[in-house]
Short mmCIF file of C-alpha atoms in Angstrom, two decimals:
data_model
loop_
_atom_site.label_atom_id
_atom_site.label_comp_id
_atom_site.label_asym_id
_atom_site.label_seq_id
_atom_site.Cartn_x
_atom_site.Cartn_y
_atom_site.Cartn_z
CA MET X 1 66.20 63.03 55.95
CA ALA X 2 68.67 64.57 58.37
CA SER X 3 70.77 62.24 60.55
CA LEU X 4 68.87 60.98 63.63
CA ILE X 5 69.88 61.25 67.31
CA LEU X 6 68.49 59.49 70.34
CA LYS X 7 65.84 61.73 71.98
CA PRO X 8 67.50 63.33 74.98
CA GLY X 9 66.27 61.85 78.25
CA THR X 10 65.09 58.60 76.71
CA ALA X 11 68.24 56.44 76.95
CA TRP X 12 68.02 53.10 78.76
CA THR X 13 70.30 54.45 81.41
CA ASP X 14 67.82 57.35 81.93
CA ALA X 15 64.99 54.88 82.26
CA TRP X 16 66.97 52.74 84.64
CA GLN X 17 67.91 55.58 86.94
CA ARG X 18 64.22 56.59 87.04
CA CYS X 19 63.36 53.03 88.11
CA LEU X 20 65.86 53.20 90.91
CA SER X 21 64.32 56.34 92.12
CA ALA X 22 60.70 55.28 91.71
CA ALA X 23 61.01 51.79 93.26
CA PRO X 24 64.39 51.31 95.07
CA GLU X 25 62.97 48.30 96.92
CA ALA X 26 62.72 46.44 93.59
CA PHE X 27 65.83 47.51 91.74
CA ARG X 28 69.53 47.35 92.35
CA GLU X 29 72.19 49.10 90.33
CA ASP X 30 72.95 45.94 88.40
CA ARG X 31 69.79 43.84 88.47
CA VAL X 32 66.07 43.53 89.28
CA LEU X 33 64.72 41.52 92.24
CA ASN X 34 62.07 38.78 92.40
CA LEU X 35 58.93 39.47 94.47
CA TRP X 36 57.59 36.62 96.64
CA ASP X 37 56.47 35.97 100.21
CA GLY X 38 55.60 39.68 100.37
CA ARG X 39 59.26 40.68 99.96
CA TRP X 40 61.68 41.79 97.26
CA GLN X 41 64.39 39.14 97.23
CA ALA X 42 67.87 39.16 95.60
CA ASP X 43 67.73 35.48 94.59
CA GLY X 44 67.93 33.76 91.24
CA HIS X 45 70.71 33.81 88.63
CA SER X 46 70.61 37.07 86.49
CA LEU X 47 71.22 36.44 82.83
CA PRO X 48 72.46 39.08 80.36
CA ALA X 49 69.93 40.62 78.02
CA THR X 50 69.94 43.11 75.14
CA SER X 51 67.45 45.49 73.76
CA PRO X 52 65.94 44.67 70.37
CA VAL X 53 65.97 48.42 69.56
CA ASP X 54 69.75 48.61 69.04
CA GLY X 55 71.35 45.44 70.55
CA SER X 56 72.62 47.36 73.64
CA PRO X 57 72.64 45.61 77.12
CA ILE X 58 69.63 45.94 79.38
CA ALA X 59 68.55 44.23 82.63
CA GLY X 60 68.21 40.50 82.41
CA PRO X 61 65.92 38.09 84.23
CA PRO X 62 66.94 36.86 87.72
CA ARG X 63 65.98 33.19 87.04
CA LEU X 64 64.76 31.08 89.95
CA ASP X 65 65.00 27.31 90.19
CA ALA X 66 61.95 25.07 90.58
CA THR X 67 62.43 24.57 94.32
CA THR X 68 62.45 28.28 95.05
CA ALA X 69 59.49 28.84 92.78
CA GLY X 70 57.63 26.22 94.67
CA ARG X 71 58.27 28.01 97.89
CA ALA X 72 56.98 31.28 96.25
CA VAL X 73 53.72 29.40 95.27
CA ARG X 74 53.18 28.15 98.89
CA ALA X 75 53.79 31.68 100.21
CA ALA X 76 51.27 32.99 97.68
CA LEU X 77 48.67 30.56 99.01
CA ASP X 78 49.06 32.00 102.54
CA GLN X 79 48.61 35.46 100.97
CA HIS X 80 45.59 34.29 99.12
CA ARG X 81 43.86 32.97 102.23
CA ALA X 82 44.30 36.33 103.84
CA TRP X 83 43.40 38.41 100.89
CA ARG X 84 40.14 36.57 100.17
CA ASP X 85 38.83 37.66 103.56
CA VAL X 86 39.54 41.39 102.95
CA PRO X 87 36.22 43.12 102.28
CA PRO X 88 35.62 43.88 98.60
CA ALA X 89 35.50 47.64 99.34
CA GLU X 90 38.94 47.54 100.94
CA ARG X 91 40.31 45.51 98.02
CA ARG X 92 38.93 48.05 95.61
CA ALA X 93 40.50 50.98 97.60
CA ARG X 94 43.91 49.37 97.56
CA ILE X 95 43.83 48.55 93.86
CA THR X 96 42.44 52.04 93.01
CA ALA X 97 45.49 53.44 94.91
CA ALA X 98 47.79 51.23 92.90
CA LEU X 99 46.11 52.39 89.67
CA ASP X 100 46.84 55.92 90.75
CA ALA X 101 50.50 55.12 91.13
CA LEU X 102 50.68 53.41 87.82
CA ASP X 103 49.01 56.46 86.33
CA GLU X 104 51.68 58.70 87.77
CA HIS X 105 54.42 56.57 86.22
CA ARG X 106 52.72 55.96 82.74
CA GLU X 107 55.55 57.58 80.84
CA LEU X 108 58.22 55.54 82.51
CA LEU X 109 56.39 52.36 82.07
CA ALA X 110 55.96 53.08 78.37
CA LEU X 111 59.62 53.98 77.92
CA LEU X 112 60.65 50.65 79.51
CA LEU X 113 58.43 48.88 76.97
CA VAL X 114 60.20 50.64 74.13
CA TRP X 115 63.65 49.46 75.31
CA GLU X 116 62.65 45.94 76.38
CA ILE X 117 60.29 44.80 73.65
CA GLY X 118 60.78 47.37 70.98
CA LYS X 119 57.37 48.96 70.94
CA PRO X 120 56.93 52.33 69.14
CA TRP X 121 56.05 55.13 71.48
CA ARG X 122 52.42 55.26 70.52
CA SER X 123 51.95 51.48 70.96
CA ALA X 124 53.83 51.53 74.23
CA GLN X 125 51.70 54.31 75.57
CA ALA X 126 48.51 52.51 74.40
CA ASP X 127 49.63 49.30 76.24
CA VAL X 128 49.96 51.18 79.52
CA ASN X 129 46.80 53.19 79.07
CA ARG X 130 44.66 50.18 78.35
CA ALA X 131 45.98 48.43 81.43
CA VAL X 132 45.20 51.39 83.74
CA GLU X 133 41.88 52.43 82.30
CA GLY X 134 40.61 48.93 81.76
CA ALA X 135 41.38 47.89 85.35
CA ARG X 136 39.65 51.18 86.53
CA TRP X 137 36.53 50.04 84.74
CA TYR X 138 36.56 46.83 86.63
CA ALA X 139 37.23 48.58 89.96
CA GLU X 140 34.08 50.80 89.39
CA GLY X 141 31.81 47.83 88.71
CA ILE X 142 33.36 44.95 90.69
CA GLU X 143 30.67 44.76 93.29
CA SER X 144 27.92 43.68 90.94
CA MET X 145 30.25 41.30 89.10
CA LEU X 146 31.06 39.52 92.40
CA ALA X 147 27.39 39.15 93.44
CA GLY X 148 26.92 35.51 94.52
CA ARG X 149 30.57 34.62 93.87
CA ARG X 150 33.64 33.92 95.95
CA PRO X 151 37.42 33.76 95.40
CA LEU X 152 39.05 30.54 94.17
CA PRO X 153 40.62 28.13 96.67
CA GLY X 154 44.06 29.25 95.62
CA PRO X 155 45.92 32.00 93.79
CA VAL X 156 45.88 32.55 89.98
CA SER X 157 49.18 31.70 88.12
CA ASN X 158 49.82 33.90 85.14
CA ILE X 159 52.18 32.81 82.39
CA ALA X 160 52.05 35.38 79.51
CA SER X 161 53.94 36.16 76.36
CA TRP X 162 56.13 39.27 76.22
CA ASN X 163 54.12 41.34 73.71
CA TYR X 164 51.60 43.04 76.01
CA PRO X 165 53.01 43.11 79.58
CA MET X 166 50.64 45.82 80.73
CA SER X 167 47.33 45.64 78.88
CA VAL X 168 47.14 41.82 78.98
CA LEU X 169 49.21 40.66 81.99
CA VAL X 170 49.03 43.46 84.52
CA HIS X 171 45.46 44.20 83.56
CA ALA X 172 44.50 40.54 84.24
CA MET X 173 46.42 40.47 87.59
CA LEU X 174 44.54 43.61 88.87
CA VAL X 175 41.19 42.17 87.94
CA GLN X 176 42.09 38.86 89.61
CA ALA X 177 43.05 40.72 92.73
CA LEU X 178 39.84 42.66 92.71
CA ALA X 179 38.00 39.40 92.61
CA GLY X 180 39.75 38.28 95.81
CA ASP X 181 42.52 36.20 94.46
CA ALA X 182 46.24 36.49 95.14
CA VAL X 183 48.22 36.65 91.91
CA ILE X 184 51.43 35.07 90.70
CA ALA X 185 53.13 36.18 87.49
CA LYS X 186 56.07 34.69 85.66
CA ALA X 187 58.05 37.46 83.92
CA PRO X 188 58.21 36.59 80.17
CA THR X 189 61.60 35.22 79.14
CA ASP X 190 61.98 37.44 76.11
CA GLY X 191 61.19 40.91 77.50
CA GLY X 192 59.22 43.27 79.69
CA LEU X 193 61.05 42.46 82.90
CA ALA X 194 61.81 46.01 84.19
CA CYS X 195 58.29 47.26 83.22
CA LEU X 196 56.62 44.48 85.03
CA THR X 197 58.93 44.91 88.04
CA LEU X 198 58.11 48.59 88.31
CA ALA X 199 54.37 47.87 87.90
CA CYS X 200 54.36 45.16 90.51
CA ALA X 201 56.37 47.34 92.92
CA LEU X 202 53.72 50.01 92.65
CA ILE X 203 50.90 47.55 93.15
CA HIS X 204 52.58 45.70 96.04
CA ARG X 205 53.17 48.98 98.04
CA GLU X 206 49.33 49.25 98.34
CA GLY X 207 49.09 45.88 100.10
CA VAL X 208 47.93 43.84 97.07
CA PRO X 209 49.22 40.24 97.13
CA VAL X 210 51.39 40.06 94.03
CA THR X 211 54.14 37.55 93.26
CA LEU X 212 56.59 38.14 90.35
CA VAL X 213 59.14 35.53 89.54
CA SER X 214 61.53 34.88 86.66
CA GLY X 215 62.73 31.58 85.25
CA SER X 216 62.62 29.34 82.22
CA GLY X 217 59.40 27.76 81.22
CA ALA X 218 60.77 24.28 81.49
CA GLU X 219 62.08 24.98 85.08
CA LEU X 220 59.03 26.77 86.44
CA SER X 221 56.22 24.90 84.61
CA GLU X 222 55.84 22.30 87.42
CA PRO X 223 55.44 24.79 90.29
CA LEU X 224 53.43 27.39 88.40
CA VAL X 225 51.07 24.96 86.63
CA ARG X 226 50.93 21.68 88.59
CA SER X 227 51.27 22.84 92.21
CA PRO X 228 48.22 21.89 94.19
CA GLU X 229 48.12 25.34 95.70
CA ILE X 230 47.22 26.97 92.36
CA GLY X 231 43.59 27.85 91.91
CA CYS X 232 43.71 28.76 88.21
CA VAL X 233 46.31 28.83 85.45
CA SER X 234 46.05 31.80 82.95
CA PHE X 235 48.31 31.35 79.98
CA VAL X 236 48.96 33.42 76.87
CA GLY X 237 51.30 32.14 74.26
CA GLY X 238 52.02 29.72 71.51
CA ARG X 239 50.18 26.46 70.78
CA ASP X 240 53.03 24.14 71.48
CA THR X 241 53.55 25.40 75.04
CA GLY X 242 49.83 25.89 75.47
CA ALA X 243 49.12 22.28 74.56
CA ARG X 244 51.51 21.07 77.33
CA VAL X 245 49.84 23.38 79.84
CA ALA X 246 46.37 22.19 78.66
CA THR X 247 47.39 18.62 79.22
CA ALA X 248 48.54 19.36 82.70
CA VAL X 249 45.48 21.32 83.83
CA ALA X 250 43.12 18.79 82.28
CA ASP X 251 44.89 15.98 84.19
CA LEU X 252 44.51 17.94 87.41
CA GLY X 253 40.99 19.28 86.81
CA LYS X 254 42.31 22.76 87.39
CA ARG X 255 40.49 25.99 86.37
CA HIS X 256 42.30 27.45 83.34
CA ILE X 257 42.36 30.21 80.77
CA LEU X 258 44.67 29.43 77.84
CA GLU X 259 44.89 31.94 74.98
CA GLN X 260 46.87 30.44 72.10
CA GLU X 261 47.76 31.58 68.65
CA GLY X 262 45.74 31.12 65.55
CA LEU X 263 46.08 32.21 61.97
CA ASN X 264 43.67 35.20 61.81
CA CYS X 265 42.52 35.68 58.24
CA TRP X 266 41.00 38.61 56.32
CA GLY X 267 38.73 37.40 53.50
CA VAL X 268 37.85 39.43 50.43
CA TRP X 269 34.76 38.15 48.50
CA GLU X 270 32.46 39.97 46.07
CA TYR X 271 33.82 43.28 47.23
CA SER X 272 34.34 46.73 45.73
CA ASP X 273 34.86 49.36 48.52
CA TRP X 274 38.62 49.44 48.05
CA ASP X 275 39.15 52.84 49.62
CA THR X 276 37.83 51.44 52.95
CA LEU X 277 40.00 48.42 52.76
CA GLY X 278 43.00 50.52 51.83
CA GLY X 279 42.57 52.51 55.06
CA PHE X 280 43.00 49.33 57.11
CA ILE X 281 45.99 47.70 55.39
CA ARG X 282 48.71 49.86 56.97
CA LYS X 283 46.99 49.59 60.41
CA THR X 284 47.35 45.77 60.21
CA PHE X 285 51.14 46.26 60.44
CA GLU X 286 50.88 47.91 63.86
CA TYR X 287 53.64 46.61 66.18
CA GLY X 288 55.01 44.48 63.33
CA LYS X 289 52.04 42.07 63.62
CA GLN X 290 53.51 40.86 66.94
CA ARG X 291 50.15 40.48 68.52
CA CYS X 292 47.58 37.70 68.94
CA THR X 293 44.94 39.54 66.87
CA ALA X 294 47.13 40.51 63.94
CA TYR X 295 45.99 39.68 60.42
CA PRO X 296 48.86 37.95 58.59
CA ARG X 297 46.71 36.16 55.92
CA PHE X 298 44.51 37.60 53.17
CA VAL X 299 42.23 35.21 51.37
CA VAL X 300 41.18 36.93 48.13
CA GLN X 301 38.68 36.05 45.30
CA ARG X 302 40.85 35.44 42.26
CA SER X 303 38.74 37.66 40.00
CA LEU X 304 39.38 40.56 42.39
CA PHE X 305 43.06 40.16 42.79
CA ASP X 306 44.18 42.91 40.46
CA ALA X 307 41.95 45.45 42.21
CA PHE X 308 43.09 44.16 45.66
CA LEU X 309 46.70 44.63 44.66
CA ASP X 310 46.05 48.20 43.47
CA THR X 311 44.85 48.91 46.94
CA TYR X 312 47.19 46.76 48.97
CA LEU X 313 50.61 47.67 47.51
CA PRO X 314 50.54 51.45 47.99
CA ALA X 315 49.31 50.83 51.59
CA VAL X 316 52.13 48.43 52.48
CA ARG X 317 54.70 50.67 50.85
CA SER X 318 53.59 53.42 53.23
CA VAL X 319 54.47 51.41 56.41
CA ARG X 320 57.03 53.29 58.59
CA ILE X 321 59.62 51.46 60.60
CA GLY X 322 62.71 52.44 62.53
CA HIS X 323 64.28 53.30 65.86
CA PRO X 324 61.33 54.18 68.14
CA LEU X 325 63.32 56.95 69.93
CA GLY X 326 65.17 58.42 67.03
CA VAL X 327 64.60 62.12 66.17
CA GLU X 328 66.13 64.78 64.00
CA ASN X 329 66.29 67.53 66.60
CA PRO X 330 66.28 67.26 70.43
CA ASP X 331 62.91 69.08 70.75
CA ASP X 332 61.16 66.96 68.16
CA PRO X 333 58.32 64.63 69.32
CA LEU X 334 59.05 60.89 69.17
CA PRO X 335 58.31 59.40 65.77
CA ASP X 336 54.90 58.01 64.86
CA LEU X 337 56.04 54.61 63.54
CA ASP X 338 54.03 51.52 62.62
CA TYR X 339 56.58 49.31 64.17
CA GLY X 340 60.20 49.05 65.38
CA PRO X 341 62.27 45.88 65.79
CA LEU X 342 60.98 42.39 66.35
CA ILE X 343 61.41 40.96 69.80
CA ASN X 344 65.03 39.94 69.15
CA ALA X 345 67.56 39.36 66.41
CA ALA X 346 67.04 35.53 66.54
CA LYS X 347 63.33 35.94 65.67
CA ALA X 348 64.26 38.34 62.85
CA LYS X 349 66.77 35.74 61.52
CA GLU X 350 64.24 32.91 61.84
CA LEU X 351 61.53 34.86 60.00
CA GLY X 352 64.00 35.83 57.26
CA GLU X 353 64.86 32.17 56.76
CA GLN X 354 61.19 31.16 56.54
CA ILE X 355 60.60 33.90 53.91
CA ASP X 356 63.55 32.70 51.81
CA GLU X 357 62.47 29.10 52.16
CA ALA X 358 58.89 29.86 51.07
CA ILE X 359 60.10 31.72 48.05
CA ASP X 360 62.54 28.87 47.12
CA ARG X 361 59.63 26.53 47.20
CA GLY X 362 57.36 28.52 45.03
CA ALA X 363 55.86 31.53 46.92
CA VAL X 364 55.67 34.63 44.84
CA PRO X 365 57.16 37.73 46.48
CA LEU X 366 54.76 40.56 45.80
CA HIS X 367 56.50 42.99 47.95
CA ARG X 368 59.79 43.07 49.83
CA GLY X 369 60.56 46.19 51.72
CA SER X 370 63.99 47.50 52.57
CA LEU X 371 65.59 48.69 55.79
CA ASP X 372 67.19 51.46 53.66
CA THR X 373 63.95 53.40 53.92
CA GLY X 374 63.75 53.04 57.72
CA ARG X 375 64.49 55.65 60.30
CA PHE X 376 67.68 54.68 62.05
CA LEU X 377 70.54 56.18 63.95
CA PRO X 378 73.90 56.31 62.30
CA GLY X 379 75.69 52.96 62.82
CA GLN X 380 72.81 51.43 64.67
CA ASP X 381 72.47 47.69 65.05
CA THR X 382 69.48 46.80 62.98
CA SER X 383 69.72 42.92 63.30
CA ALA X 384 66.28 42.70 64.97
CA TYR X 385 64.44 44.67 62.21
CA VAL X 386 62.51 43.10 59.38
CA PRO X 387 60.85 45.18 56.62
CA PRO X 388 57.37 44.25 55.42
CA VAL X 389 57.12 41.27 53.17
CA THR X 390 54.15 39.97 51.10
CA LEU X 391 54.06 36.47 49.65
CA LEU X 392 51.53 35.05 47.19
CA ASN X 393 50.58 31.34 47.73
CA PRO X 394 53.09 30.09 50.27
CA PRO X 395 53.71 26.41 49.89
CA SER X 396 51.71 24.05 52.06
CA GLY X 397 54.75 22.81 53.86
CA SER X 398 55.91 26.24 54.91
CA PRO X 399 55.31 27.53 58.37
CA LEU X 400 54.07 30.67 56.77
CA HIS X 401 51.18 28.68 55.26
CA HIS X 402 49.66 27.35 58.39
CA ALA X 403 51.03 29.22 61.38
CA GLU X 404 51.11 32.81 62.63
CA PRO X 405 54.47 34.41 61.70
CA PHE X 406 54.43 36.94 64.59
CA GLY X 407 56.21 39.38 62.37
CA PRO X 408 55.52 41.75 59.45
CA VAL X 409 54.87 39.11 56.83
CA ASP X 410 51.64 38.88 54.93
CA THR X 411 50.60 35.89 52.89
CA ILE X 412 47.89 35.93 50.26
CA VAL X 413 45.85 32.89 49.10
CA LEU X 414 43.64 33.09 45.95
CA VAL X 415 40.34 31.20 45.93
CA ASP X 416 37.54 30.77 43.37
CA THR X 417 34.60 29.42 45.36
CA GLU X 418 33.02 30.03 48.75
CA ALA X 419 34.02 26.61 49.85
CA GLU X 420 37.65 27.39 49.13
CA LEU X 421 37.29 30.74 50.85
CA LEU X 422 36.15 29.12 54.05
CA ALA X 423 38.69 26.35 53.94
CA ALA X 424 41.48 28.82 53.48
CA MET X 425 40.28 31.01 56.33
CA ASN X 426 39.97 28.00 58.64
CA ALA X 427 43.38 26.68 57.88
CA SER X 428 44.67 26.76 61.47
CA ASN X 429 41.81 25.00 63.18
CA GLY X 430 40.50 27.95 65.05
CA ALA X 431 41.44 31.65 65.39
CA LEU X 432 40.83 34.50 67.72
CA VAL X 433 39.63 37.01 65.14
CA ALA X 434 38.76 37.17 61.45
CA THR X 435 37.31 39.68 59.02
CA LEU X 436 35.32 39.25 55.83
CA SER X 437 35.00 42.07 53.37
CA CYS X 438 32.05 41.75 51.02
CA ASP X 439 29.55 44.27 49.68
CA ASP X 440 26.44 42.35 50.59
CA GLU X 441 25.68 42.06 54.26
CA ALA X 442 23.43 39.08 53.66
CA THR X 443 26.47 37.28 52.19
CA PHE X 444 28.51 38.14 55.24
CA LYS X 445 25.83 36.87 57.62
CA ARG X 446 25.67 33.58 55.68
CA LEU X 447 29.37 32.96 55.49
CA ALA X 448 30.56 34.41 58.88
CA PRO X 449 29.16 31.57 61.05
CA GLU X 450 31.31 29.14 58.98
CA ILE X 451 34.52 30.97 59.92
CA ARG X 452 36.09 29.43 63.04
CA ALA X 453 37.01 32.62 64.86
CA PHE X 454 35.60 34.01 68.15
CA LYS X 455 35.04 37.42 66.47
CA THR X 456 34.40 38.10 62.85
CA GLY X 457 34.37 41.60 61.59
CA PHE X 458 32.26 42.82 58.68
CA GLY X 459 34.83 44.69 56.57
CA LYS X 460 36.82 45.99 59.53
CA PRO X 461 39.36 44.41 61.90
CA ARG X 462 38.41 42.95 65.27
CA SER X 463 40.59 43.25 68.40
CA ARG X 464 40.97 41.62 71.75
CA GLY X 465 38.62 44.35 73.12
CA ASP X 466 38.46 46.27 76.34
CA ARG X 467 36.17 46.53 79.32
CA ASP X 468 32.88 44.81 78.62
CA GLU X 469 33.81 43.22 75.36
CA LEU X 470 34.13 39.41 75.59
CA PHE X 471 37.15 37.50 74.23
CA GLY X 472 37.94 33.93 73.48
CA GLY X 473 38.85 31.60 70.59
CA PHE X 474 37.62 28.67 68.56
CA GLY X 475 39.32 25.37 68.03
CA ALA X 476 42.97 25.12 69.16
CA SER X 477 43.29 28.82 69.63
CA TRP X 478 41.68 28.82 73.08
CA ARG X 479 41.21 26.38 75.84
CA GLY X 480 39.39 26.99 79.13
CA ALA X 481 37.26 29.93 80.29
CA PHE X 482 36.48 32.86 78.05
CA VAL X 483 37.27 36.36 79.32
CA GLY X 484 36.39 40.00 78.91
CA GLY X 485 33.78 41.94 80.76
CA GLU X 486 32.02 39.98 83.54
CA LEU X 487 33.46 36.76 82.11
CA LEU X 488 36.92 37.70 83.29
CA VAL X 489 35.62 37.87 86.86
CA ARG X 490 33.64 34.72 86.60
CA ALA X 491 36.67 32.89 85.26
CA VAL X 492 38.70 33.55 88.43
CA THR X 493 35.92 33.06 91.00
CA ASP X 494 33.55 30.28 92.03
CA GLY X 495 29.83 30.58 91.66
CA PRO X 496 26.96 28.08 92.04
CA SER X 497 27.98 24.47 92.25
CA ASP X 498 26.35 23.49 89.04
CA GLU X 499 27.80 26.52 87.05
CA ARG X 500 29.21 25.83 83.54
CA LEU X 501 31.46 28.67 82.56
CA PRO X 502 31.46 29.94 79.05
CA GLY X 503 34.60 28.56 77.29
CA ASN X 504 36.25 25.77 75.36
CA PHE X 505 36.75 22.85 77.83
CA PRO X 506 37.75 19.21 77.30
CA ASP X 507 34.17 18.03 77.88
CA TYR X 508 32.10 20.95 76.56
CA HIS X 509 32.07 24.18 74.44
CA LEU X 510 29.74 26.85 75.65
CA MET X 511 29.41 30.33 74.04
CA PRO X 512 28.33 33.35 76.11
CA GLU X 513 24.63 34.16 75.98
#
């Protein structure tokens, strides 16, 4: 392969200058601003940050203290009280205008995602597209979804992880605003700041009440979760932080949507359609498995293990990684990679240590990829990149045995009975998705209800879903109201006084009808 160059026009400095031109109210030459009380404010202490793509400097978060964040929450309540009285048709018109503006800047938003969180170009575009098109679907049908419902007493506070700033966070914010709620968002600590700032600038211009603040979770948890002004807390992240948020909202009796991690498993039992399975293996490495619906665990019937490996190993060896913006010639299209870097070098180092520890304690390395086969620029910093790794039977004390790695690491567990299969697939006390590959549909229908996942695919992966597809989780993977389709609107509005929302609450669990 010829030496790679950075695709002309895609440098971070190019993206930053485009941000300054597109939204000069939200960006300065050396920093981004916070948005609260209806104004862009040069407050907070800006911290340095680097891109996971190549370790180069990018814009860091302007962190607020808890006192200032509390003022922002109180200002959002004033905005909320005004916004909830705006007629739904007017709210829809403003948000449709905001979506048109986001549509106009799709390419820039995607480029920012590449630099800030390391998404390959295809994945970055998909993140932006799903946010825009998904919110348009809600805008077109919001009237019927709001029939007999009213906005919450206070704004919705959004605390989300860094991996899907547009299709999860911005999408949710737009639907919440359509429902009549003012929205508050905390910029993720690890990445996505400039992308979110640009998106919020375009939305704010249309008169939609959006607040965007930066700060550490420890500092801002009190105002963004416990403030009496907050009508609902929407959280996406890990179980440890989610458990603390869950305790706080339960104590306060506050509406909540808490999406947490789970170990999503793919079971293989009495199965022979290996060509179909092989077509999915490489796809499971999309974005380096840094997503809540990734499949990092395969639970395989021992007698099928040889046939499984014949399918699995060629697929994992075909996974393509590298610099998301590296090309051989200036006019070449951006590369079609499965994934680029992890979110930062610290995460890559942590994952590497977990892999080494698991092997030292007895896990069998079935596949260990090499960065030598990746697509990188000459001399590029590759400290945030991890090649695919596959381990057989990780030890029970390893984090790779019971928790989601959030990186390109597969673990395989062999089982001999259906009881062992189900126990292994339910190792994390609840998951968001699961898949069971078996030849007999009757076997699938018998076993699938015993798998503690909100969605279980028959021989194919499940995803978070778009538009009218519902989403939630079982066990510790989800707390509070389920979302997706009409449920997302119901989760952030009030209905009849005796209403019980579908979800996983401290005092009840209710599945959608």
